[in-house]
Amino acid sequence: RSASHASPNIVRWLSSKSLADEKIEDITELYATARDEFEMAMEETEKMTVYAEEDRKAAREELDKVQEAYRSIVDGPDQQLAEEVQRRIGQRIRELEQGVAAMEELAQNQD
């Protein structure tokens, strides 16, 4: 049998798998940018520099982009895709959310 005669379940699994990889790659790119912004903002916040507020704003904006991309998948119609994305990158996103929240709290306590 050739690949064109694969059962529909196999074809669906293969296409879902590559779609999951593609979506995870997209979110991971956004995550990397957000993580970099967070690390810079945290450093500036801890040092209480004049750049801290703008860096926190940039970190929050990048986190919002990650959350939007992540939620569009997790809350989307493809439950199998949602579960795969949650399983593979959900924890990292939650950790970044917690880090940004802690940084914002630290900044409020510095005022």
PDB file of C-alpha atoms in Angstrom:
ATOM      1  CA  ARG A   1       0.000   0.000   0.000  1.00  0.00           C
ATOM      2  CA  SER A   2       1.224   3.461  -0.792  1.00  0.00           C
ATOM      3  CA  ALA A   3       1.066   6.383   1.603  1.00  0.00           C
ATOM      4  CA  SER A   4      -1.893   7.769  -0.330  1.00  0.00           C
ATOM      5  CA  HIS A   5      -3.911   4.765   0.871  1.00  0.00           C
ATOM      6  CA  ALA A   6      -3.233   5.363   4.573  1.00  0.00           C
ATOM      7  CA  SER A   7      -6.262   5.143   6.790  1.00  0.00           C
ATOM      8  CA  PRO A   8      -7.982   8.462   7.586  1.00  0.00           C
ATOM      9  CA  ASN A   9      -7.048   8.114  11.265  1.00  0.00           C
ATOM     10  CA  ILE A  10      -3.344   7.841  10.421  1.00  0.00           C
ATOM     11  CA  VAL A  11      -3.530  10.777   8.018  1.00  0.00           C
ATOM     12  CA  ARG A  12      -5.356  12.854  10.648  1.00  0.00           C
ATOM     13  CA  TRP A  13      -2.772  11.940  13.305  1.00  0.00           C
ATOM     14  CA  LEU A  14       0.135  12.847  11.042  1.00  0.00           C
ATOM     15  CA  SER A  15      -1.390  16.171  10.035  1.00  0.00           C
ATOM     16  CA  SER A  16      -2.341  16.971  13.645  1.00  0.00           C
ATOM     17  CA  LYS A  17       1.166  16.126  14.764  1.00  0.00           C
ATOM     18  CA  SER A  18       2.786  18.459  12.253  1.00  0.00           C
ATOM     19  CA  LEU A  19       0.220  21.146  13.016  1.00  0.00           C
ATOM     20  CA  ALA A  20       1.043  20.807  16.731  1.00  0.00           C
ATOM     21  CA  ASP A  21       4.748  21.110  15.970  1.00  0.00           C
ATOM     22  CA  GLU A  22       4.099  24.188  13.833  1.00  0.00           C
ATOM     23  CA  LYS A  23       1.925  25.876  16.469  1.00  0.00           C
ATOM     24  CA  ILE A  24       4.368  25.029  19.249  1.00  0.00           C
ATOM     25  CA  GLU A  25       7.216  26.462  17.195  1.00  0.00           C
ATOM     26  CA  ASP A  26       5.256  29.699  16.675  1.00  0.00           C
ATOM     27  CA  ILE A  27       4.443  29.987  20.376  1.00  0.00           C
ATOM     28  CA  THR A  28       8.004  29.071  21.359  1.00  0.00           C
ATOM     29  CA  GLU A  29       9.350  31.942  19.254  1.00  0.00           C
ATOM     30  CA  LEU A  30       6.981  34.347  21.001  1.00  0.00           C
ATOM     31  CA  TYR A  31       7.908  32.776  24.333  1.00  0.00           C
ATOM     32  CA  ALA A  32      11.641  33.290  23.710  1.00  0.00           C
ATOM     33  CA  THR A  33      11.099  36.983  23.015  1.00  0.00           C
ATOM     34  CA  ALA A  34       8.874  37.358  26.076  1.00  0.00           C
ATOM     35  CA  ARG A  35      11.387  35.518  28.244  1.00  0.00           C
ATOM     36  CA  ASP A  36      14.202  37.815  27.080  1.00  0.00           C
ATOM     37  CA  GLU A  37      12.074  40.894  27.787  1.00  0.00           C
ATOM     38  CA  PHE A  38      11.158  39.506  31.202  1.00  0.00           C
ATOM     39  CA  GLU A  39      14.785  38.845  32.133  1.00  0.00           C
ATOM     40  CA  MET A  40      15.823  42.371  31.121  1.00  0.00           C
ATOM     41  CA  ALA A  41      12.864  43.902  32.938  1.00  0.00           C
ATOM     42  CA  MET A  42      13.515  41.890  36.087  1.00  0.00           C
ATOM     43  CA  GLU A  43      17.146  42.976  36.137  1.00  0.00           C
ATOM     44  CA  GLU A  44      16.180  46.635  35.691  1.00  0.00           C
ATOM     45  CA  THR A  45      13.418  46.314  38.305  1.00  0.00           C
ATOM     46  CA  GLU A  46      15.757  44.776  40.875  1.00  0.00           C
ATOM     47  CA  LYS A  47      18.266  47.583  40.255  1.00  0.00           C
ATOM     48  CA  MET A  48      15.417  50.146  40.296  1.00  0.00           C
ATOM     49  CA  THR A  49      16.756  51.834  37.153  1.00  0.00           C
ATOM     50  CA  VAL A  50      15.000  54.492  35.105  1.00  0.00           C
ATOM     51  CA  TYR A  51      14.440  51.867  32.388  1.00  0.00           C
ATOM     52  CA  ALA A  52      12.577  49.451  34.660  1.00  0.00           C
ATOM     53  CA  GLU A  53       9.048  50.699  34.015  1.00  0.00           C
ATOM     54  CA  GLU A  54       9.385  50.653  30.216  1.00  0.00           C
ATOM     55  CA  ASP A  55      11.046  47.230  30.333  1.00  0.00           C
ATOM     56  CA  ARG A  56       8.216  45.859  32.489  1.00  0.00           C
ATOM     57  CA  LYS A  57       5.698  47.245  30.011  1.00  0.00           C
ATOM     58  CA  ALA A  58       7.554  45.557  27.124  1.00  0.00           C
ATOM     59  CA  ALA A  59       7.705  42.273  29.058  1.00  0.00           C
ATOM     60  CA  ARG A  60       3.961  42.427  29.756  1.00  0.00           C
ATOM     61  CA  GLU A  61       3.205  43.162  26.090  1.00  0.00           C
ATOM     62  CA  GLU A  62       5.296  40.202  24.927  1.00  0.00           C
ATOM     63  CA  LEU A  63       3.689  37.931  27.534  1.00  0.00           C
ATOM     64  CA  ASP A  64       0.266  39.046  26.284  1.00  0.00           C
ATOM     65  CA  LYS A  65       1.262  37.954  22.756  1.00  0.00           C
ATOM     66  CA  VAL A  66       2.324  34.528  24.048  1.00  0.00           C
ATOM     67  CA  GLN A  67      -0.886  34.127  26.042  1.00  0.00           C
ATOM     68  CA  GLU A  68      -3.021  35.142  23.070  1.00  0.00           C
ATOM     69  CA  ALA A  69      -1.326  32.639  20.751  1.00  0.00           C
ATOM     70  CA  TYR A  70      -1.476  29.895  23.393  1.00  0.00           C
ATOM     71  CA  ARG A  71      -5.131  30.493  24.267  1.00  0.00           C
ATOM     72  CA  SER A  72      -6.149  30.579  20.606  1.00  0.00           C
ATOM     73  CA  ILE A  73      -4.986  26.953  20.407  1.00  0.00           C
ATOM     74  CA  VAL A  74      -6.027  25.723  23.854  1.00  0.00           C
ATOM     75  CA  ASP A  75      -9.507  27.260  23.580  1.00  0.00           C
ATOM     76  CA  GLY A  76      -9.828  26.302  19.911  1.00  0.00           C
ATOM     77  CA  PRO A  77     -11.992  23.611  18.331  1.00  0.00           C
ATOM     78  CA  ASP A  78      -9.225  20.993  17.903  1.00  0.00           C
ATOM     79  CA  GLN A  79      -9.131  19.253  21.291  1.00  0.00           C
ATOM     80  CA  GLN A  80      -6.292  16.915  20.318  1.00  0.00           C
ATOM     81  CA  LEU A  81      -4.154  19.870  19.236  1.00  0.00           C
ATOM     82  CA  ALA A  82      -5.068  21.786  22.403  1.00  0.00           C
ATOM     83  CA  GLU A  83      -4.021  18.892  24.642  1.00  0.00           C
ATOM     84  CA  GLU A  84      -0.726  18.417  22.797  1.00  0.00           C
ATOM     85  CA  VAL A  85       0.143  22.120  23.018  1.00  0.00           C
ATOM     86  CA  GLN A  86      -0.833  22.261  26.711  1.00  0.00           C
ATOM     87  CA  ARG A  87       1.210  19.185  27.507  1.00  0.00           C
ATOM     88  CA  ARG A  88       4.316  20.361  25.697  1.00  0.00           C
ATOM     89  CA  ILE A  89       4.518  24.063  26.564  1.00  0.00           C
ATOM     90  CA  GLY A  90       1.828  24.903  29.106  1.00  0.00           C
ATOM     91  CA  GLN A  91       4.159  24.671  32.092  1.00  0.00           C
ATOM     92  CA  ARG A  92       6.725  27.064  30.612  1.00  0.00           C
ATOM     93  CA  ILE A  93       4.022  29.621  29.887  1.00  0.00           C
ATOM     94  CA  ARG A  94       2.620  29.355  33.432  1.00  0.00           C
ATOM     95  CA  GLU A  95       6.123  29.856  34.854  1.00  0.00           C
ATOM     96  CA  LEU A  96       6.614  32.976  32.738  1.00  0.00           C
ATOM     97  CA  GLU A  97       3.202  34.303  33.806  1.00  0.00           C
ATOM     98  CA  GLN A  98       4.156  33.790  37.447  1.00  0.00           C
ATOM     99  CA  GLY A  99       7.535  35.448  36.917  1.00  0.00           C
ATOM    100  CA  VAL A 100       6.023  38.532  35.302  1.00  0.00           C
ATOM    101  CA  ALA A 101       3.379  38.768  38.055  1.00  0.00           C
ATOM    102  CA  ALA A 102       6.077  38.522  40.748  1.00  0.00           C
ATOM    103  CA  MET A 103       8.135  41.192  38.994  1.00  0.00           C
ATOM    104  CA  GLU A 104       5.139  43.527  38.797  1.00  0.00           C
ATOM    105  CA  GLU A 105       4.431  42.943  42.487  1.00  0.00           C
ATOM    106  CA  LEU A 106       8.068  43.691  43.332  1.00  0.00           C
ATOM    107  CA  ALA A 107       7.812  46.952  41.396  1.00  0.00           C
ATOM    108  CA  GLN A 108       4.655  47.971  43.268  1.00  0.00           C
ATOM    109  CA  ASN A 109       6.348  47.286  46.594  1.00  0.00           C
ATOM    110  CA  GLN A 110       9.298  49.476  45.601  1.00  0.00           C
ATOM    111  CA  ASP A 111       7.109  52.568  45.232  1.00  0.00           C
TER     112      ASP A 111
END
